[in-house]
Coordinates of C-alpha atoms in Angstrom, one line a residue:
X29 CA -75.8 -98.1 -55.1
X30 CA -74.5 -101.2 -53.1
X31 CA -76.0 -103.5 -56.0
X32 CA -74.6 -101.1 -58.4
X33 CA -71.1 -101.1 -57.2
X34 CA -70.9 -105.2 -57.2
X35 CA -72.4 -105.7 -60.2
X36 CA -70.9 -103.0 -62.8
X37 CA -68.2 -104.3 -64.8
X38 CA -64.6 -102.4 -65.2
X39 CA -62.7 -100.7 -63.1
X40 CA -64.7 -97.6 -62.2
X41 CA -68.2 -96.6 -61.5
X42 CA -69.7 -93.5 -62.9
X43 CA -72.6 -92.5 -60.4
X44 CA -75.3 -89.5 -60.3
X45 CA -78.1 -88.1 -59.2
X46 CA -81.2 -87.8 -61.3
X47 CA -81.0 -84.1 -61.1
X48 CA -77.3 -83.3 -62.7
X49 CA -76.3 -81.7 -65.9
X50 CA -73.4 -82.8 -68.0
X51 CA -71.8 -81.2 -70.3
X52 CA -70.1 -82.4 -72.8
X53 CA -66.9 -84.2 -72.8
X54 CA -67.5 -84.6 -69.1
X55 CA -66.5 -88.0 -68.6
X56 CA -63.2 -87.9 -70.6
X57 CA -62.4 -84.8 -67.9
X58 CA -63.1 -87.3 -65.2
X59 CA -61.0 -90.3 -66.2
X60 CA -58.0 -87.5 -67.0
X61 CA -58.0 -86.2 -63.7
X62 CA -58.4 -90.4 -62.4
X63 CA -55.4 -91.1 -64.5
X64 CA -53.4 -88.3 -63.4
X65 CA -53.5 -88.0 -59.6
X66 CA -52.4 -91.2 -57.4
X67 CA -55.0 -93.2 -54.9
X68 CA -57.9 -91.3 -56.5
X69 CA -61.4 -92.7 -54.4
X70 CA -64.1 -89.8 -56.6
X71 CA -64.1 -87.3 -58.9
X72 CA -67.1 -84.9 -59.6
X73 CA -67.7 -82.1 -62.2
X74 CA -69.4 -79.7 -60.0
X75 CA -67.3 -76.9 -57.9
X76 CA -69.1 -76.1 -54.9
X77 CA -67.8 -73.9 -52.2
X78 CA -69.4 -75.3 -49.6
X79 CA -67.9 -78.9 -50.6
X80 CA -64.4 -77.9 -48.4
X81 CA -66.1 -78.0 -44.6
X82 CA -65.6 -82.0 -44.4
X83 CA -63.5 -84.7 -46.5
X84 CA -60.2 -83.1 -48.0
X85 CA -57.7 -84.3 -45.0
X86 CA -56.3 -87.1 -47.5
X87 CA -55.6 -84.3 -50.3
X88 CA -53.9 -81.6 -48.2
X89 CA -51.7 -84.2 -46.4
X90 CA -51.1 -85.8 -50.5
X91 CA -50.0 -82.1 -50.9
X92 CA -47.6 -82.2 -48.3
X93 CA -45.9 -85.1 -48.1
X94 CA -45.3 -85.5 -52.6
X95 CA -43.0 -83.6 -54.3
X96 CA -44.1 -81.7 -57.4
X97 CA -47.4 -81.0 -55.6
X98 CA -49.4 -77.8 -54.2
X99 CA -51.5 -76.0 -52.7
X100 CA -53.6 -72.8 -52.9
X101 CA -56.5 -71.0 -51.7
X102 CA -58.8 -68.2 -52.7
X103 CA -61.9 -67.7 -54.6
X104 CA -61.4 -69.8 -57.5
X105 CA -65.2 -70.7 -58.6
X106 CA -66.9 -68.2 -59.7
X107 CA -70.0 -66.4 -58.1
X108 CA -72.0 -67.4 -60.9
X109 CA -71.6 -70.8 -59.9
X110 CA -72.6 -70.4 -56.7
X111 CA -75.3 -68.6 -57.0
X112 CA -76.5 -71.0 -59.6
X113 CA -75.6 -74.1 -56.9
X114 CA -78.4 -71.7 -54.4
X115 CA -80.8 -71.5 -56.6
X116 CA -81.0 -75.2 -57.6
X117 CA -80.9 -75.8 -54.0
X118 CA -84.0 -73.7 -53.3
X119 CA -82.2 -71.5 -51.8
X120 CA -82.0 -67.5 -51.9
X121 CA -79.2 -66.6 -53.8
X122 CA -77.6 -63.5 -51.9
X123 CA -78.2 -64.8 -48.8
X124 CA -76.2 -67.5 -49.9
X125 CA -73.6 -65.6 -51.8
X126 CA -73.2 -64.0 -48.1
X127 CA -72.6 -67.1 -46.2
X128 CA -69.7 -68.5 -48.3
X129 CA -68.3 -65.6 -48.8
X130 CA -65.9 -66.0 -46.0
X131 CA -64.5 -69.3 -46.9
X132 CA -62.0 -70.6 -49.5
X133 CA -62.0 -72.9 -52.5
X134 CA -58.6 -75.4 -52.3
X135 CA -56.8 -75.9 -55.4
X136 CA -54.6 -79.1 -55.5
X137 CA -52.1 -79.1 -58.1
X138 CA -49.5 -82.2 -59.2
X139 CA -47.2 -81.4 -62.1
X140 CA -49.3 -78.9 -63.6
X141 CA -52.6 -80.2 -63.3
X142 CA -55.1 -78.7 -61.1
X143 CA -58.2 -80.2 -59.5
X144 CA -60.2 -78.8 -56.6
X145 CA -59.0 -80.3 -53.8
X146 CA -62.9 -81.7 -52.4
X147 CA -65.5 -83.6 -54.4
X148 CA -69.1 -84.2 -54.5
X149 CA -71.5 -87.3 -53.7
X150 CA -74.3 -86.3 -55.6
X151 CA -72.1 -87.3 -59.0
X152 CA -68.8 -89.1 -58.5
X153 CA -66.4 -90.9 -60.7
X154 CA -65.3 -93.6 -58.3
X155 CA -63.3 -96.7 -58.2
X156 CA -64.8 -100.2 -57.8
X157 CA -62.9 -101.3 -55.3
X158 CA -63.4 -98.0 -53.5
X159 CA -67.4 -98.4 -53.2
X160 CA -67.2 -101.8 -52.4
X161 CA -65.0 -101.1 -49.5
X162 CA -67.1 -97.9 -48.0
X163 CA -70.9 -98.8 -49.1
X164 CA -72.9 -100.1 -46.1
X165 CA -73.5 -103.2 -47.1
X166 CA -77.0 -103.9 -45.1
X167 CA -79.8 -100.8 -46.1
X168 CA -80.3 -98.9 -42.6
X169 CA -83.8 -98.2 -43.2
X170 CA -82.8 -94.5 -43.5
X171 CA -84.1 -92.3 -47.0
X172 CA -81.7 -90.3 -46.9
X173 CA -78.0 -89.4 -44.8
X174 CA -75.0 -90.6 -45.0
X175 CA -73.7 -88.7 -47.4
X176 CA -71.1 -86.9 -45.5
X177 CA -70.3 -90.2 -43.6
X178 CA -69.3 -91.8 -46.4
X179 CA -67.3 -88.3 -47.9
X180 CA -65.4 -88.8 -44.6
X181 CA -64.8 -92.8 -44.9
X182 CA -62.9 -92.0 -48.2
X183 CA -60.8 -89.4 -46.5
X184 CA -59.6 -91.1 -43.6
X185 CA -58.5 -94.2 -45.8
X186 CA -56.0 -91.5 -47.5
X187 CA -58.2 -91.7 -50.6
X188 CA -58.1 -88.1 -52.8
X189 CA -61.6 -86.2 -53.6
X190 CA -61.3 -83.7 -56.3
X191 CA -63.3 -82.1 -58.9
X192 CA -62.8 -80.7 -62.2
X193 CA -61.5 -76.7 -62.3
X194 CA -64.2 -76.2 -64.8
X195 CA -67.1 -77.2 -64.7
X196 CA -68.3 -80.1 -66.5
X197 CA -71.6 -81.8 -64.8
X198 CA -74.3 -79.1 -62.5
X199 CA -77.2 -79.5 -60.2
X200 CA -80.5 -79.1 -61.7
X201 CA -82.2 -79.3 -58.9
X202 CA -86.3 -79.8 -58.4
X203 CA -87.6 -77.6 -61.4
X204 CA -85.9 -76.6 -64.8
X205 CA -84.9 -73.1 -64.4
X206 CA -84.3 -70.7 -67.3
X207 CA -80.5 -71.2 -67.1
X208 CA -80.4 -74.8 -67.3
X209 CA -82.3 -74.7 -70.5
X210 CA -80.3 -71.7 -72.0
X211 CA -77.4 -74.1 -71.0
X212 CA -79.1 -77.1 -73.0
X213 CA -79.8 -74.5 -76.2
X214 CA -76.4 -73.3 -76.1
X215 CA -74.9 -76.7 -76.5
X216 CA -77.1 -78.2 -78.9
X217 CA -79.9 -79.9 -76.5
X218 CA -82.8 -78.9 -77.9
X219 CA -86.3 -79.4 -76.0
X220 CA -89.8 -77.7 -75.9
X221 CA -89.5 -78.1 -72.2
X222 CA -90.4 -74.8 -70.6
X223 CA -88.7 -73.3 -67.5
X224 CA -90.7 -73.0 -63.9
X225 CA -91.9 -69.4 -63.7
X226 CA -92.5 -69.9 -59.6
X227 CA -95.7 -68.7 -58.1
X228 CA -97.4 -65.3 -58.8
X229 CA -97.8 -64.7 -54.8
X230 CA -100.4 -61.5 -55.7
X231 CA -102.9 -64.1 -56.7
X232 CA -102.6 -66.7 -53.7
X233 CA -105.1 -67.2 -50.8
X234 CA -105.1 -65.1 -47.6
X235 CA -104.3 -68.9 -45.9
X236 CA -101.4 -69.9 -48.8
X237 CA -100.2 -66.3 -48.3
X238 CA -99.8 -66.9 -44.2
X239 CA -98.0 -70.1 -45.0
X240 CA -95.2 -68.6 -46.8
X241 CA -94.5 -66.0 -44.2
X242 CA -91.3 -66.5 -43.4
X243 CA -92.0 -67.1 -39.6
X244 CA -94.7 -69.5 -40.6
X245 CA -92.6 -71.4 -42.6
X246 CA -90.0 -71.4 -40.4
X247 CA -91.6 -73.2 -38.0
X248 CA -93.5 -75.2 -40.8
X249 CA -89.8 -76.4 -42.4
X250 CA -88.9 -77.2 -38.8
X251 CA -91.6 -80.1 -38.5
X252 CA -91.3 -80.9 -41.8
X253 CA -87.4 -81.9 -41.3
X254 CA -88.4 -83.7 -38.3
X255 CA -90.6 -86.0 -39.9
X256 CA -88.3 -86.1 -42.6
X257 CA -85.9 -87.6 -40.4
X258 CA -88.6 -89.5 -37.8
X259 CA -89.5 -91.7 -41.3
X260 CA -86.1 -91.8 -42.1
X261 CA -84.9 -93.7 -38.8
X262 CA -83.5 -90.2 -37.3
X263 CA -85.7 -90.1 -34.3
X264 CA -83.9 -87.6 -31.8
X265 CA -81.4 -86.1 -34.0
X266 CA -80.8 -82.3 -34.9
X267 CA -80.9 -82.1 -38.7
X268 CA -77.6 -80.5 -39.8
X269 CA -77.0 -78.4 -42.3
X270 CA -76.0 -80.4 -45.2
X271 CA -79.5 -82.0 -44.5
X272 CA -81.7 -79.0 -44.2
X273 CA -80.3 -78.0 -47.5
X274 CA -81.9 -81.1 -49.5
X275 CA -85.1 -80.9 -47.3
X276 CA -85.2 -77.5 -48.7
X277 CA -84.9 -78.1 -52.2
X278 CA -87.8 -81.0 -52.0
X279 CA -89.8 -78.2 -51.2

């Protein structure tokens, strides 16, 4: 991304993931909001509750120091989102459903126009200047991590994150489920790809059976994180959350 950021031309970047949908007319909705708002440092297409625990200092203090600005709070995305966001995540979706249910989506508003008030690194519209400025320069060796860090680098600099209200990019995730590719049908993207139908655990071994016991795998997603992080140049730190969420969805 380093090599990316110095050698693009223009003015901004347009980064993603190789596991993100875009909708159409996505980007046009990303240079809007850009254009609109003042001191923009990345925009993403992808609401995600979970998004507002880390980076939005620069937007709510934008919100109260400019006139013709606001705030709100509630449950702006919807639940289908989210649950959608889980399951691309590997995660079960109720279970998740449950955990963000007690926190807020932001809304930041200037002159009319609304944008959620966090955004997301995984796809970002971003400023040259902007990843030049917060990219480490020298590779630490690490596979993964970071993310947040740099979420946080923006922030502090006084730089807004925000994200279109609707949606116009989503995580695939690891596998094509059977909503990403009604969502492809439905907007003209035709493929004879063919959704993953998961694994038919009546027909599994005594051993494979053992392994997905949820104690078992427990303690089997614990050393696997470990690793993950031991190869990653993590030796002696606690996985956090944000990281046990993408060591879940590798698996």
């Amino acid at each position: 991304m380093t090599i990316i950021a110095g050698a693009a031309p223009g003015e901004l970047v347009a980064y993603t993931d190789d596991d993100t949908f875009f909708y159409p007319g996505w980007l046009k909705a990303h240079v809007e909001l850009y254009d609109h708002f003042p001191n923009v440092g990345m925009v993403s297409g992808s609401p995600e509750r979970t998004l507002f625990d880390h980076g939005i200092q620069a937007n709510l203090a934008f919100a109260n120091s400019h006139d013709g600005t606001n705030l709100s709070y509630g449950k702006r995305i919807p639940e289908q989102w989210e649950r959608e966001w889980a399951l691309a995540l590997g995660k079960d979706a109720d279970e998740f459903a449950e955990r963000v249910l007690s926190l807020d989506d932001v809304i930041l508003e200037l002159k009319g126009v609304e944008a959620f008030a966090t955004a997301c690194h995984n796809q970002f519209l971003s400023p040259k200047p902007v990843l030049q400025e917060f990219l480490q320069r020298d590779w630490s060796g690490r596979l993964m991590g970071g993310l947040n860090e740099f979420d946080n680098m923006i922030d502090d600099a006084g730089y807004l994150r925000i994200t279109t209200r609707e949606r116009t990019t989503r995580l695939i995730g690891n596998v094509l489920s059977k909503g990403i590719l009604e969502e492809a049908n439905r907007i003209g993207i035709q493929s004879d790809l063919h959704a993953w139908k998961g694994r038919d655990t009546r027909r599994e071994g005594f051993r494979r059976r053992i392994a997905r016991w949820k104690p078992v795998r427990w303690v089997l997603q614990g050393l696997y994180n470990r690793l993950f992080w031991l190869l990653a140049g993590q030796t002696g730190s606690w996985v956090t959350e944000q990281s046990e969420e993408e060591s879940d969805a590798k698996l």
